[in-house]
CSV table of C-alpha atoms in Angstrom, one decimal:
chain,number,residue,atom,x,y,z
A,1,UNK,CA,-38.0,15.7,-74.5
A,2,UNK,CA,-36.7,12.4,-73.4
A,3,UNK,CA,-37.8,10.5,-70.2
A,4,UNK,CA,-34.8,9.5,-68.2
A,5,UNK,CA,-34.0,7.3,-65.2
A,6,UNK,CA,-30.7,7.2,-63.4
A,7,UNK,CA,-30.1,4.8,-60.5
A,8,UNK,CA,-27.3,3.3,-58.4
A,9,UNK,CA,-27.6,-0.4,-57.9
A,10,UNK,CA,-25.5,-3.1,-56.3
A,11,UNK,CA,-24.0,-5.9,-58.3
A,12,UNK,CA,-26.7,-8.2,-57.1
A,13,UNK,CA,-29.3,-5.7,-58.4
A,14,UNK,CA,-30.6,-3.9,-55.3
A,15,UNK,CA,-31.5,-0.2,-55.7
A,16,UNK,CA,-32.3,0.1,-52.0
A,17,UNK,CA,-30.5,-1.0,-48.8
A,18,UNK,CA,-31.8,-2.6,-45.7
A,19,UNK,CA,-29.2,-2.1,-43.0
A,20,UNK,CA,-30.7,1.1,-41.5
A,21,UNK,CA,-30.9,1.3,-37.7
A,22,UNK,CA,-32.2,4.0,-35.3
A,23,UNK,CA,-28.6,4.9,-34.6
A,24,UNK,CA,-27.6,5.0,-38.3
A,25,UNK,CA,-30.8,5.9,-40.2
A,26,UNK,CA,-29.3,5.6,-43.7
A,27,UNK,CA,-27.2,2.5,-42.9
A,28,UNK,CA,-23.8,1.8,-44.2
A,29,UNK,CA,-24.7,0.1,-47.4
A,30,UNK,CA,-26.3,3.2,-48.9
A,31,UNK,CA,-23.0,5.1,-48.4
A,32,UNK,CA,-21.1,2.2,-50.1
A,33,UNK,CA,-23.6,2.0,-52.9
A,34,UNK,CA,-23.4,5.7,-53.7
A,35,UNK,CA,-19.8,6.6,-52.7
A,36,UNK,CA,-18.5,7.0,-56.2
A,37,UNK,CA,-21.4,9.2,-57.2
A,38,UNK,CA,-21.3,11.3,-54.0
A,39,UNK,CA,-17.5,11.7,-54.6
A,40,UNK,CA,-17.9,13.5,-57.9
A,41,UNK,CA,-17.2,17.2,-58.4
A,42,UNK,CA,-20.8,17.7,-59.6
A,43,UNK,CA,-22.4,16.1,-56.6
A,44,UNK,CA,-20.1,17.9,-54.2
A,45,UNK,CA,-21.0,21.2,-55.8
A,46,UNK,CA,-24.7,20.6,-56.6
A,47,UNK,CA,-25.8,18.9,-53.4
A,48,UNK,CA,-23.2,19.9,-50.8
A,49,UNK,CA,-22.6,23.4,-52.2
A,50,UNK,CA,-18.8,22.9,-52.5
A,51,UNK,CA,-17.8,25.3,-55.3
A,52,UNK,CA,-14.0,25.2,-54.9
A,53,UNK,CA,-13.5,22.1,-57.0
A,54,UNK,CA,-13.6,19.2,-54.6
A,55,UNK,CA,-14.5,15.9,-56.1
A,56,UNK,CA,-13.5,13.4,-58.8
A,57,UNK,CA,-13.4,14.3,-62.4
A,58,UNK,CA,-13.3,11.0,-64.3
A,59,UNK,CA,-15.9,8.7,-65.8
A,60,UNK,CA,-18.2,8.9,-62.7
A,61,UNK,CA,-18.1,12.7,-62.9
A,62,UNK,CA,-19.1,12.6,-66.6
A,63,UNK,CA,-22.3,10.8,-65.7
A,64,UNK,CA,-23.0,12.9,-62.6
A,65,UNK,CA,-22.7,16.1,-64.7
A,66,UNK,CA,-25.1,14.6,-67.3
A,67,UNK,CA,-27.5,13.6,-64.5
A,68,UNK,CA,-28.3,17.3,-63.8
A,69,UNK,CA,-28.3,18.5,-67.4
A,70,UNK,CA,-31.5,19.4,-69.2
A,71,UNK,CA,-34.0,18.2,-66.7
A,72,UNK,CA,-37.2,20.3,-66.8
A,73,UNK,CA,-39.3,18.3,-64.4
A,74,UNK,CA,-39.0,15.3,-62.1
A,75,UNK,CA,-41.3,12.5,-60.9
A,76,UNK,CA,-40.8,10.6,-57.7
A,77,UNK,CA,-42.6,8.2,-55.4
A,78,UNK,CA,-44.0,9.1,-52.1
A,79,UNK,CA,-41.3,7.0,-50.4
A,80,UNK,CA,-38.5,8.9,-52.0
A,81,UNK,CA,-40.0,12.2,-50.8
A,82,UNK,CA,-40.3,10.7,-47.3
A,83,UNK,CA,-44.1,10.4,-47.0
A,84,UNK,CA,-43.8,6.7,-45.9
A,85,UNK,CA,-41.3,7.7,-43.2
A,86,UNK,CA,-43.3,10.7,-42.0
A,87,UNK,CA,-46.9,10.0,-43.1
A,88,UNK,CA,-48.6,12.2,-40.5
A,89,UNK,CA,-46.4,15.3,-40.5
A,90,UNK,CA,-48.1,18.1,-42.5
A,91,UNK,CA,-44.9,20.2,-42.2
A,92,UNK,CA,-42.7,17.6,-43.9
A,93,UNK,CA,-40.9,19.2,-46.9
A,94,UNK,CA,-38.6,16.3,-48.0
A,95,UNK,CA,-35.1,15.3,-47.1
A,96,UNK,CA,-33.3,18.2,-48.8
A,97,UNK,CA,-33.6,21.2,-46.5
A,98,UNK,CA,-34.0,24.7,-47.9
A,99,UNK,CA,-32.1,24.0,-51.1
A,100,UNK,CA,-33.6,20.8,-52.7
A,101,UNK,CA,-31.2,20.0,-55.6
A,102,UNK,CA,-33.9,19.7,-58.3
A,103,UNK,CA,-34.4,23.3,-59.5
A,104,UNK,CA,-37.6,22.3,-61.3
A,105,UNK,CA,-41.1,21.2,-60.7
A,106,UNK,CA,-41.2,17.8,-58.9
A,107,UNK,CA,-44.3,15.6,-59.1
A,108,UNK,CA,-44.7,13.3,-56.0
A,109,UNK,CA,-46.9,10.3,-56.5
A,110,UNK,CA,-49.3,9.9,-53.6
A,111,UNK,CA,-52.9,9.2,-53.0
A,112,UNK,CA,-53.1,11.7,-50.1
A,113,UNK,CA,-53.6,15.3,-51.0
A,114,UNK,CA,-51.1,17.8,-49.8
A,115,UNK,CA,-50.6,21.5,-50.8
A,116,UNK,CA,-47.7,22.2,-53.2
A,117,UNK,CA,-44.4,23.6,-51.8
A,118,UNK,CA,-42.3,26.2,-53.5
A,119,UNK,CA,-38.7,26.8,-52.8
A,120,UNK,CA,-36.8,29.9,-53.8
A,121,UNK,CA,-34.2,27.9,-55.9
A,122,UNK,CA,-36.8,26.9,-58.5
A,123,UNK,CA,-37.7,23.6,-56.9
A,124,UNK,CA,-41.4,23.0,-56.3
A,125,UNK,CA,-43.2,19.9,-55.1
A,126,UNK,CA,-46.6,18.9,-56.4
A,127,UNK,CA,-48.5,16.0,-54.9
A,128,UNK,CA,-50.6,14.1,-57.4
A,129,UNK,CA,-52.5,10.8,-57.5
A,130,UNK,CA,-51.9,9.5,-61.0
A,131,UNK,CA,-50.9,6.6,-63.2
A,132,UNK,CA,-47.4,6.6,-64.6
A,133,UNK,CA,-48.7,7.9,-68.0
A,134,UNK,CA,-50.8,10.6,-66.3
A,135,UNK,CA,-47.9,11.7,-64.2
A,136,UNK,CA,-45.7,11.8,-67.2
A,137,UNK,CA,-48.1,13.9,-69.2
A,138,UNK,CA,-48.1,16.5,-66.3
A,139,UNK,CA,-44.4,16.4,-66.0
A,140,UNK,CA,-43.8,16.7,-69.8
A,141,UNK,CA,-46.0,19.8,-69.9
A,142,UNK,CA,-44.1,21.3,-67.0
A,143,UNK,CA,-40.8,20.5,-68.6
A,144,UNK,CA,-41.4,22.4,-71.8
A,145,UNK,CA,-38.7,21.3,-74.3
A,146,UNK,CA,-36.5,19.8,-71.6
A,147,UNK,CA,-36.3,16.2,-70.3
A,148,UNK,CA,-38.3,14.6,-67.5
A,149,UNK,CA,-36.5,12.5,-65.0
A,150,UNK,CA,-38.2,9.6,-63.1
A,151,UNK,CA,-36.1,10.0,-60.0
A,152,UNK,CA,-37.2,6.9,-58.0
A,153,UNK,CA,-37.5,5.1,-55.8
A,154,UNK,CA,-36.8,1.7,-57.4
A,155,UNK,CA,-40.4,0.6,-57.5
A,156,UNK,CA,-41.5,3.7,-59.3
A,157,UNK,CA,-38.7,3.5,-61.8
A,158,UNK,CA,-39.6,-0.1,-62.5
A,159,UNK,CA,-43.2,0.8,-63.0
A,160,UNK,CA,-42.2,3.4,-65.6
A,161,UNK,CA,-39.8,1.0,-67.3
A,162,UNK,CA,-42.4,-1.8,-67.4
A,163,UNK,CA,-44.9,0.6,-68.9
A,164,UNK,CA,-42.4,1.4,-71.7
A,165,UNK,CA,-42.3,5.1,-70.8
A,166,UNK,CA,-38.5,5.5,-70.4
A,167,UNK,CA,-36.2,6.6,-73.2
A,168,UNK,CA,-32.9,6.5,-71.4
A,169,UNK,CA,-32.0,4.3,-68.5
A,170,UNK,CA,-28.6,4.8,-66.8
A,171,UNK,CA,-27.6,2.5,-64.0
A,172,UNK,CA,-24.4,2.8,-62.1
A,173,UNK,CA,-23.5,-0.7,-60.9
A,174,UNK,CA,-21.4,-0.6,-57.8
A,175,UNK,CA,-19.4,-3.9,-57.5
A,176,UNK,CA,-20.6,-4.8,-54.0
A,177,UNK,CA,-23.2,-7.5,-52.9
A,178,UNK,CA,-25.7,-6.0,-50.5
A,179,UNK,CA,-27.9,-9.1,-50.4
A,180,UNK,CA,-31.3,-7.6,-49.8
A,181,UNK,CA,-33.6,-4.7,-50.8
A,182,UNK,CA,-35.7,-3.8,-53.8
A,183,UNK,CA,-34.4,-5.4,-57.0
A,184,UNK,CA,-34.4,-2.9,-60.0
A,185,UNK,CA,-34.6,-5.7,-62.6
A,186,UNK,CA,-37.5,-7.8,-61.2
A,187,UNK,CA,-40.2,-8.6,-63.8
A,188,UNK,CA,-38.4,-6.7,-66.6
A,189,UNK,CA,-37.5,-9.7,-68.8
A,190,UNK,CA,-36.7,-8.6,-72.3
A,191,UNK,CA,-36.4,-4.9,-71.4
A,192,UNK,CA,-33.3,-4.6,-73.6
A,193,UNK,CA,-35.4,-5.1,-76.7
A,194,UNK,CA,-35.8,-1.8,-78.4
A,195,UNK,CA,-32.9,-0.2,-76.7
A,196,UNK,CA,-29.3,0.2,-77.6
A,197,UNK,CA,-27.3,-1.0,-74.6
A,198,UNK,CA,-23.8,0.3,-73.9
A,199,UNK,CA,-21.4,0.1,-70.9
A,200,UNK,CA,-18.4,1.9,-69.6
A,201,UNK,CA,-16.2,1.2,-66.6
A,202,UNK,CA,-15.2,4.0,-64.2
A,203,UNK,CA,-11.9,4.4,-62.4
A,204,UNK,CA,-13.9,3.7,-59.2
A,205,UNK,CA,-14.9,0.2,-60.4
A,206,UNK,CA,-18.4,1.3,-61.0
A,207,UNK,CA,-19.9,0.0,-64.3
A,208,UNK,CA,-22.1,2.5,-66.1
A,209,UNK,CA,-24.8,0.9,-68.2
A,210,UNK,CA,-27.0,2.9,-70.5
A,211,UNK,CA,-30.2,1.7,-72.3
A,212,UNK,CA,-31.1,4.3,-74.9
A,213,UNK,CA,-33.7,4.5,-77.7
B,1,UNK,CA,-2.7,-23.3,-57.5
B,2,UNK,CA,-5.7,-21.0,-57.5
B,3,UNK,CA,-9.3,-22.0,-57.4
B,4,UNK,CA,-11.2,-20.3,-60.3
B,5,UNK,CA,-14.8,-19.8,-61.2
B,6,UNK,CA,-15.9,-18.4,-64.6
B,7,UNK,CA,-19.6,-17.9,-65.3
B,8,UNK,CA,-21.9,-16.1,-67.8
B,9,UNK,CA,-24.8,-14.3,-66.2
B,10,UNK,CA,-27.5,-12.0,-67.3
B,11,UNK,CA,-27.8,-8.4,-66.2
B,12,UNK,CA,-30.5,-9.5,-63.7
B,13,UNK,CA,-28.1,-12.0,-62.3
B,14,UNK,CA,-29.3,-15.3,-63.7
B,15,UNK,CA,-26.7,-18.0,-64.4
B,16,UNK,CA,-29.3,-20.4,-65.8
B,17,UNK,CA,-32.1,-20.0,-68.2
B,18,UNK,CA,-35.7,-21.3,-68.1
B,19,UNK,CA,-37.1,-21.1,-71.6
B,20,UNK,CA,-36.2,-24.7,-72.6
B,21,UNK,CA,-38.9,-26.6,-74.5
B,22,UNK,CA,-39.0,-30.2,-75.8
B,23,UNK,CA,-38.6,-28.7,-79.3
B,24,UNK,CA,-35.8,-26.4,-78.2
B,25,UNK,CA,-34.0,-28.2,-75.4
B,26,UNK,CA,-31.5,-25.4,-74.7
B,27,UNK,CA,-33.9,-22.6,-75.2
B,28,UNK,CA,-33.2,-19.3,-76.8
B,29,UNK,CA,-31.9,-17.4,-73.8
B,30,UNK,CA,-28.9,-19.7,-73.3
B,31,UNK,CA,-27.8,-18.8,-76.7
B,32,UNK,CA,-28.2,-15.1,-76.1
B,33,UNK,CA,-26.5,-15.3,-72.7
B,34,UNK,CA,-23.4,-17.1,-74.1
B,35,UNK,CA,-23.3,-15.6,-77.7
B,36,UNK,CA,-20.3,-13.4,-77.1
B,37,UNK,CA,-18.3,-16.2,-75.5
B,38,UNK,CA,-19.3,-18.8,-78.1
B,39,UNK,CA,-18.3,-16.4,-80.8
B,40,UNK,CA,-14.7,-16.1,-79.7
B,41,UNK,CA,-11.8,-17.7,-81.6
B,42,UNK,CA,-10.8,-19.8,-78.6
B,43,UNK,CA,-14.3,-21.3,-78.1
B,44,UNK,CA,-14.7,-21.9,-81.8
B,45,UNK,CA,-11.4,-23.8,-81.9
B,46,UNK,CA,-11.5,-25.5,-78.5
B,47,UNK,CA,-15.1,-26.6,-78.4
B,48,UNK,CA,-16.1,-26.7,-82.1
B,49,UNK,CA,-12.7,-27.8,-83.5
B,50,UNK,CA,-12.5,-24.8,-85.9
B,51,UNK,CA,-8.8,-24.3,-86.4
B,52,UNK,CA,-8.8,-21.9,-89.3
B,53,UNK,CA,-9.2,-18.8,-87.2
B,54,UNK,CA,-12.9,-18.2,-87.1
B,55,UNK,CA,-14.1,-16.2,-84.2
B,56,UNK,CA,-13.7,-12.8,-82.5
B,57,UNK,CA,-10.3,-11.6,-81.2
B,58,UNK,CA,-11.2,-8.7,-78.8
B,59,UNK,CA,-11.8,-8.5,-75.0
B,60,UNK,CA,-14.2,-11.5,-75.0
B,61,UNK,CA,-11.5,-13.6,-76.6
B,62,UNK,CA,-8.9,-12.5,-74.0
B,63,UNK,CA,-11.1,-13.9,-71.3
B,64,UNK,CA,-12.0,-17.0,-73.3
B,65,UNK,CA,-8.3,-17.8,-73.8
B,66,UNK,CA,-7.6,-17.3,-70.1
B,67,UNK,CA,-10.5,-19.6,-69.3
B,68,UNK,CA,-8.8,-22.6,-70.7
B,69,UNK,CA,-5.2,-21.8,-69.5
B,70,UNK,CA,-3.6,-23.5,-66.6
B,71,UNK,CA,-6.5,-25.7,-65.4
B,72,UNK,CA,-5.3,-29.0,-64.0
B,73,UNK,CA,-8.6,-30.3,-62.6
B,74,UNK,CA,-12.3,-29.3,-62.7
B,75,UNK,CA,-15.2,-29.8,-60.3
B,76,UNK,CA,-18.8,-29.7,-61.5
B,77,UNK,CA,-22.2,-30.5,-60.2
B,78,UNK,CA,-24.3,-33.5,-61.1
B,79,UNK,CA,-26.7,-31.2,-63.0
B,80,UNK,CA,-24.0,-29.8,-65.2
B,81,UNK,CA,-22.8,-33.3,-66.1
B,82,UNK,CA,-26.4,-34.2,-67.0
B,83,UNK,CA,-27.2,-36.6,-64.2
B,84,UNK,CA,-30.4,-34.8,-63.3
B,85,UNK,CA,-31.6,-34.9,-66.9
B,86,UNK,CA,-30.6,-38.6,-67.4
B,87,UNK,CA,-30.6,-40.0,-63.9
B,88,UNK,CA,-31.2,-43.6,-64.9
B,89,UNK,CA,-28.9,-44.0,-67.9
B,90,UNK,CA,-25.8,-45.9,-66.9
B,91,UNK,CA,-24.3,-45.2,-70.4
B,92,UNK,CA,-24.5,-41.4,-70.0
B,93,UNK,CA,-21.1,-39.8,-70.6
B,94,UNK,CA,-22.0,-36.1,-70.4
B,95,UNK,CA,-23.1,-33.6,-73.0
B,96,UNK,CA,-19.7,-33.3,-74.9
B,97,UNK,CA,-19.4,-36.4,-77.1
B,98,UNK,CA,-16.1,-38.1,-77.7
B,99,UNK,CA,-14.0,-34.9,-77.1
B,100,UNK,CA,-15.0,-33.3,-73.9
B,101,UNK,CA,-13.2,-29.9,-73.8
B,102,UNK,CA,-11.7,-30.3,-70.4
B,103,UNK,CA,-8.4,-32.2,-71.0
B,104,UNK,CA,-8.0,-32.9,-67.3
B,105,UNK,CA,-9.6,-34.9,-64.5
B,106,UNK,CA,-13.2,-33.7,-63.8
B,107,UNK,CA,-14.8,-34.4,-60.4
B,108,UNK,CA,-18.6,-34.6,-60.6
B,109,UNK,CA,-20.4,-34.1,-57.3
B,110,UNK,CA,-23.1,-36.8,-56.9
B,111,UNK,CA,-24.4,-39.0,-54.1
B,112,UNK,CA,-24.9,-41.9,-56.6
B,113,UNK,CA,-21.9,-44.1,-57.3
B,114,UNK,CA,-20.8,-44.4,-60.9
B,115,UNK,CA,-17.6,-45.8,-62.5
B,116,UNK,CA,-15.1,-43.3,-63.7
B,117,UNK,CA,-14.9,-42.5,-67.5
B,118,UNK,CA,-11.7,-41.9,-69.4
B,119,UNK,CA,-11.5,-40.2,-72.7
B,120,UNK,CA,-8.5,-40.4,-75.1
B,121,UNK,CA,-8.0,-36.5,-75.0
B,122,UNK,CA,-7.0,-36.5,-71.4
B,123,UNK,CA,-10.5,-35.8,-70.0
B,124,UNK,CA,-11.7,-38.1,-67.2
B,125,UNK,CA,-14.8,-38.0,-65.1
B,126,UNK,CA,-14.8,-39.2,-61.5
B,127,UNK,CA,-18.0,-39.3,-59.5
B,128,UNK,CA,-17.7,-38.4,-55.9
B,129,UNK,CA,-19.9,-37.7,-52.9
B,130,UNK,CA,-18.1,-34.9,-51.0
B,131,UNK,CA,-18.4,-31.5,-49.4
B,132,UNK,CA,-16.9,-28.6,-51.3
B,133,UNK,CA,-13.7,-28.7,-49.2
B,134,UNK,CA,-13.3,-32.5,-49.7
B,135,UNK,CA,-13.9,-32.2,-53.4
B,136,UNK,CA,-11.4,-29.3,-53.6
B,137,UNK,CA,-8.8,-31.4,-51.8
B,138,UNK,CA,-9.2,-34.2,-54.4
B,139,UNK,CA,-9.1,-31.7,-57.3
B,140,UNK,CA,-6.1,-29.9,-56.0
B,141,UNK,CA,-4.2,-33.1,-55.6
B,142,UNK,CA,-5.1,-34.1,-59.2
B,143,UNK,CA,-4.2,-30.7,-60.5
B,144,UNK,CA,-0.6,-30.8,-59.4
B,145,UNK,CA,0.8,-27.2,-59.7
B,146,UNK,CA,-2.1,-26.1,-61.9
B,147,UNK,CA,-5.3,-24.4,-61.1
B,148,UNK,CA,-8.7,-25.9,-60.2
B,149,UNK,CA,-11.8,-24.7,-61.9
B,150,UNK,CA,-15.2,-24.9,-60.2
B,151,UNK,CA,-17.1,-25.2,-63.5
B,152,UNK,CA,-20.7,-25.0,-62.3
B,153,UNK,CA,-23.6,-25.1,-62.3
B,154,UNK,CA,-24.6,-21.9,-60.6
B,155,UNK,CA,-25.6,-23.5,-57.3
B,156,UNK,CA,-22.3,-25.4,-57.0
B,157,UNK,CA,-20.3,-22.2,-57.8
B,158,UNK,CA,-22.3,-20.4,-55.2
B,159,UNK,CA,-21.6,-23.1,-52.6
B,160,UNK,CA,-17.8,-22.8,-53.2
B,161,UNK,CA,-18.0,-19.0,-53.1
B,162,UNK,CA,-20.0,-19.0,-49.9
B,163,UNK,CA,-17.5,-21.4,-48.3
B,164,UNK,CA,-14.7,-19.0,-49.2
B,165,UNK,CA,-12.9,-21.4,-51.4
B,166,UNK,CA,-12.6,-19.4,-54.6
B,167,UNK,CA,-9.5,-17.3,-55.3
B,168,UNK,CA,-10.6,-15.8,-58.6
B,169,UNK,CA,-14.2,-15.3,-59.8
B,170,UNK,CA,-14.8,-14.0,-63.3
B,171,UNK,CA,-18.3,-13.2,-64.5
B,172,UNK,CA,-19.2,-12.2,-67.9
B,173,UNK,CA,-22.4,-10.1,-67.6
B,174,UNK,CA,-24.4,-10.1,-70.8
B,175,UNK,CA,-26.7,-7.0,-70.9
B,176,UNK,CA,-30.0,-8.8,-71.3
B,177,UNK,CA,-32.7,-9.4,-68.8
B,178,UNK,CA,-33.8,-13.1,-68.7
B,179,UNK,CA,-36.1,-12.7,-65.7
B,180,UNK,CA,-35.9,-16.1,-64.1
B,181,UNK,CA,-33.5,-18.9,-63.3
B,182,UNK,CA,-30.8,-19.5,-60.6
B,183,UNK,CA,-29.3,-16.2,-59.3
B,184,UNK,CA,-25.6,-16.4,-58.9
B,185,UNK,CA,-25.5,-13.7,-56.3
B,186,UNK,CA,-28.1,-15.0,-53.8
B,187,UNK,CA,-27.0,-15.1,-50.2
B,188,UNK,CA,-23.5,-13.8,-51.0
B,189,UNK,CA,-23.8,-10.4,-49.2
B,190,UNK,CA,-20.3,-8.9,-48.6
B,191,UNK,CA,-18.5,-11.4,-51.0
B,192,UNK,CA,-16.4,-8.5,-52.3
B,193,UNK,CA,-14.7,-8.2,-48.9
B,194,UNK,CA,-11.2,-9.6,-49.3
B,195,UNK,CA,-11.2,-9.5,-53.1
B,196,UNK,CA,-9.9,-6.9,-55.5
B,197,UNK,CA,-12.7,-6.2,-57.9
B,198,UNK,CA,-12.1,-5.0,-61.4
B,199,UNK,CA,-14.2,-4.7,-64.5
B,200,UNK,CA,-13.7,-4.3,-68.2
B,201,UNK,CA,-16.2,-3.8,-71.1
B,202,UNK,CA,-16.0,-5.8,-74.3
B,203,UNK,CA,-16.9,-4.8,-77.8
B,204,UNK,CA,-19.9,-7.1,-77.6
B,205,UNK,CA,-21.3,-5.1,-74.7
B,206,UNK,CA,-20.5,-7.9,-72.2
B,207,UNK,CA,-19.1,-6.6,-69.0
B,208,UNK,CA,-16.2,-8.8,-67.5
B,209,UNK,CA,-16.0,-8.5,-63.8
B,210,UNK,CA,-13.2,-10.2,-61.8
B,211,UNK,CA,-12.9,-10.8,-58.1
B,212,UNK,CA,-9.3,-11.7,-57.3
B,213,UNK,CA,-7.4,-12.3,-54.1
């Protein structure tokens, strides 16, 4: 029953990108930041439904496969669910269509009440107003003997890290400089204390760093 | 005749530290940031004069040995030489005592004129007021067919990177979060364009990243 965070960041530490435009609502940087992860066999199968073996199978794939293993509940911020982008749409059900790739209860942190949403694939979204510790208690209960992921966004992940609630942090550092956005590492001086830190380089050039306790 | 930069940075991107006190003028973070590099056999021999084989011999040592190879001239900022700390001491000769570990001409960027200093071991310091390109022209001429290092500090290195003057950037990323200081990567969005980026993990946990063109 560990609490886990996995994020993609740029070499200059940004977990979000800022080059979105009306014509290109995700921007180009997000694609560059996550290309190695999106390219893995696990991501291609789990998120895009490609079951005929497309995708890379190296070090990036090892982390992508681990990403989805053993998660019994997830916590995410309102922004990651899309509530900041579509604040007044009561029909909004997240970015992921009819098959959200979570397959477990997801607790969305928001101060505005919304009814829960249940999908046939086991994903459900529950909207709660809670501190990190309170949200974690709810998620741990829902996860049973499995792990809880704090999925993001970056600010939510940082809040849980700063509160000392995270047992395993994995960051995939893509060697590009995006120059602006939300910095994962802000105000986390000394975070490494109490963790074992290890790193591994992927064929793609991505550096995988793990803080574990 | 390549132009090279080598720096130690923290995981949160800081190339300088801020925990100096009158009692501990280097602070503790600088020691943590550079521990793996200082521990190498090359550093122990070259900087501390230990010639009986003390020091590590793994991946960190490989980069430390390369650091000193083939450099014919160096450029550094006034702060790295110590002119900001001792601005009014005409006798100041840098931090390195009678055996500065450069063994080549060093061009110190400063707007205040000072006479050159020559050491018996081949190190000489020349104080010049120049743009990055002008300083580089001076250093390249002095280096003959060898490389020029832009030694630092962080702001000077960033100026040369931003001006597109650096052929090979090596950063040793120590997996600690120091939280404050000068960020190497500020205002360098897209730097990776035009470079081959590679990375390697050392036994110490330090990640060595190289931008080469």
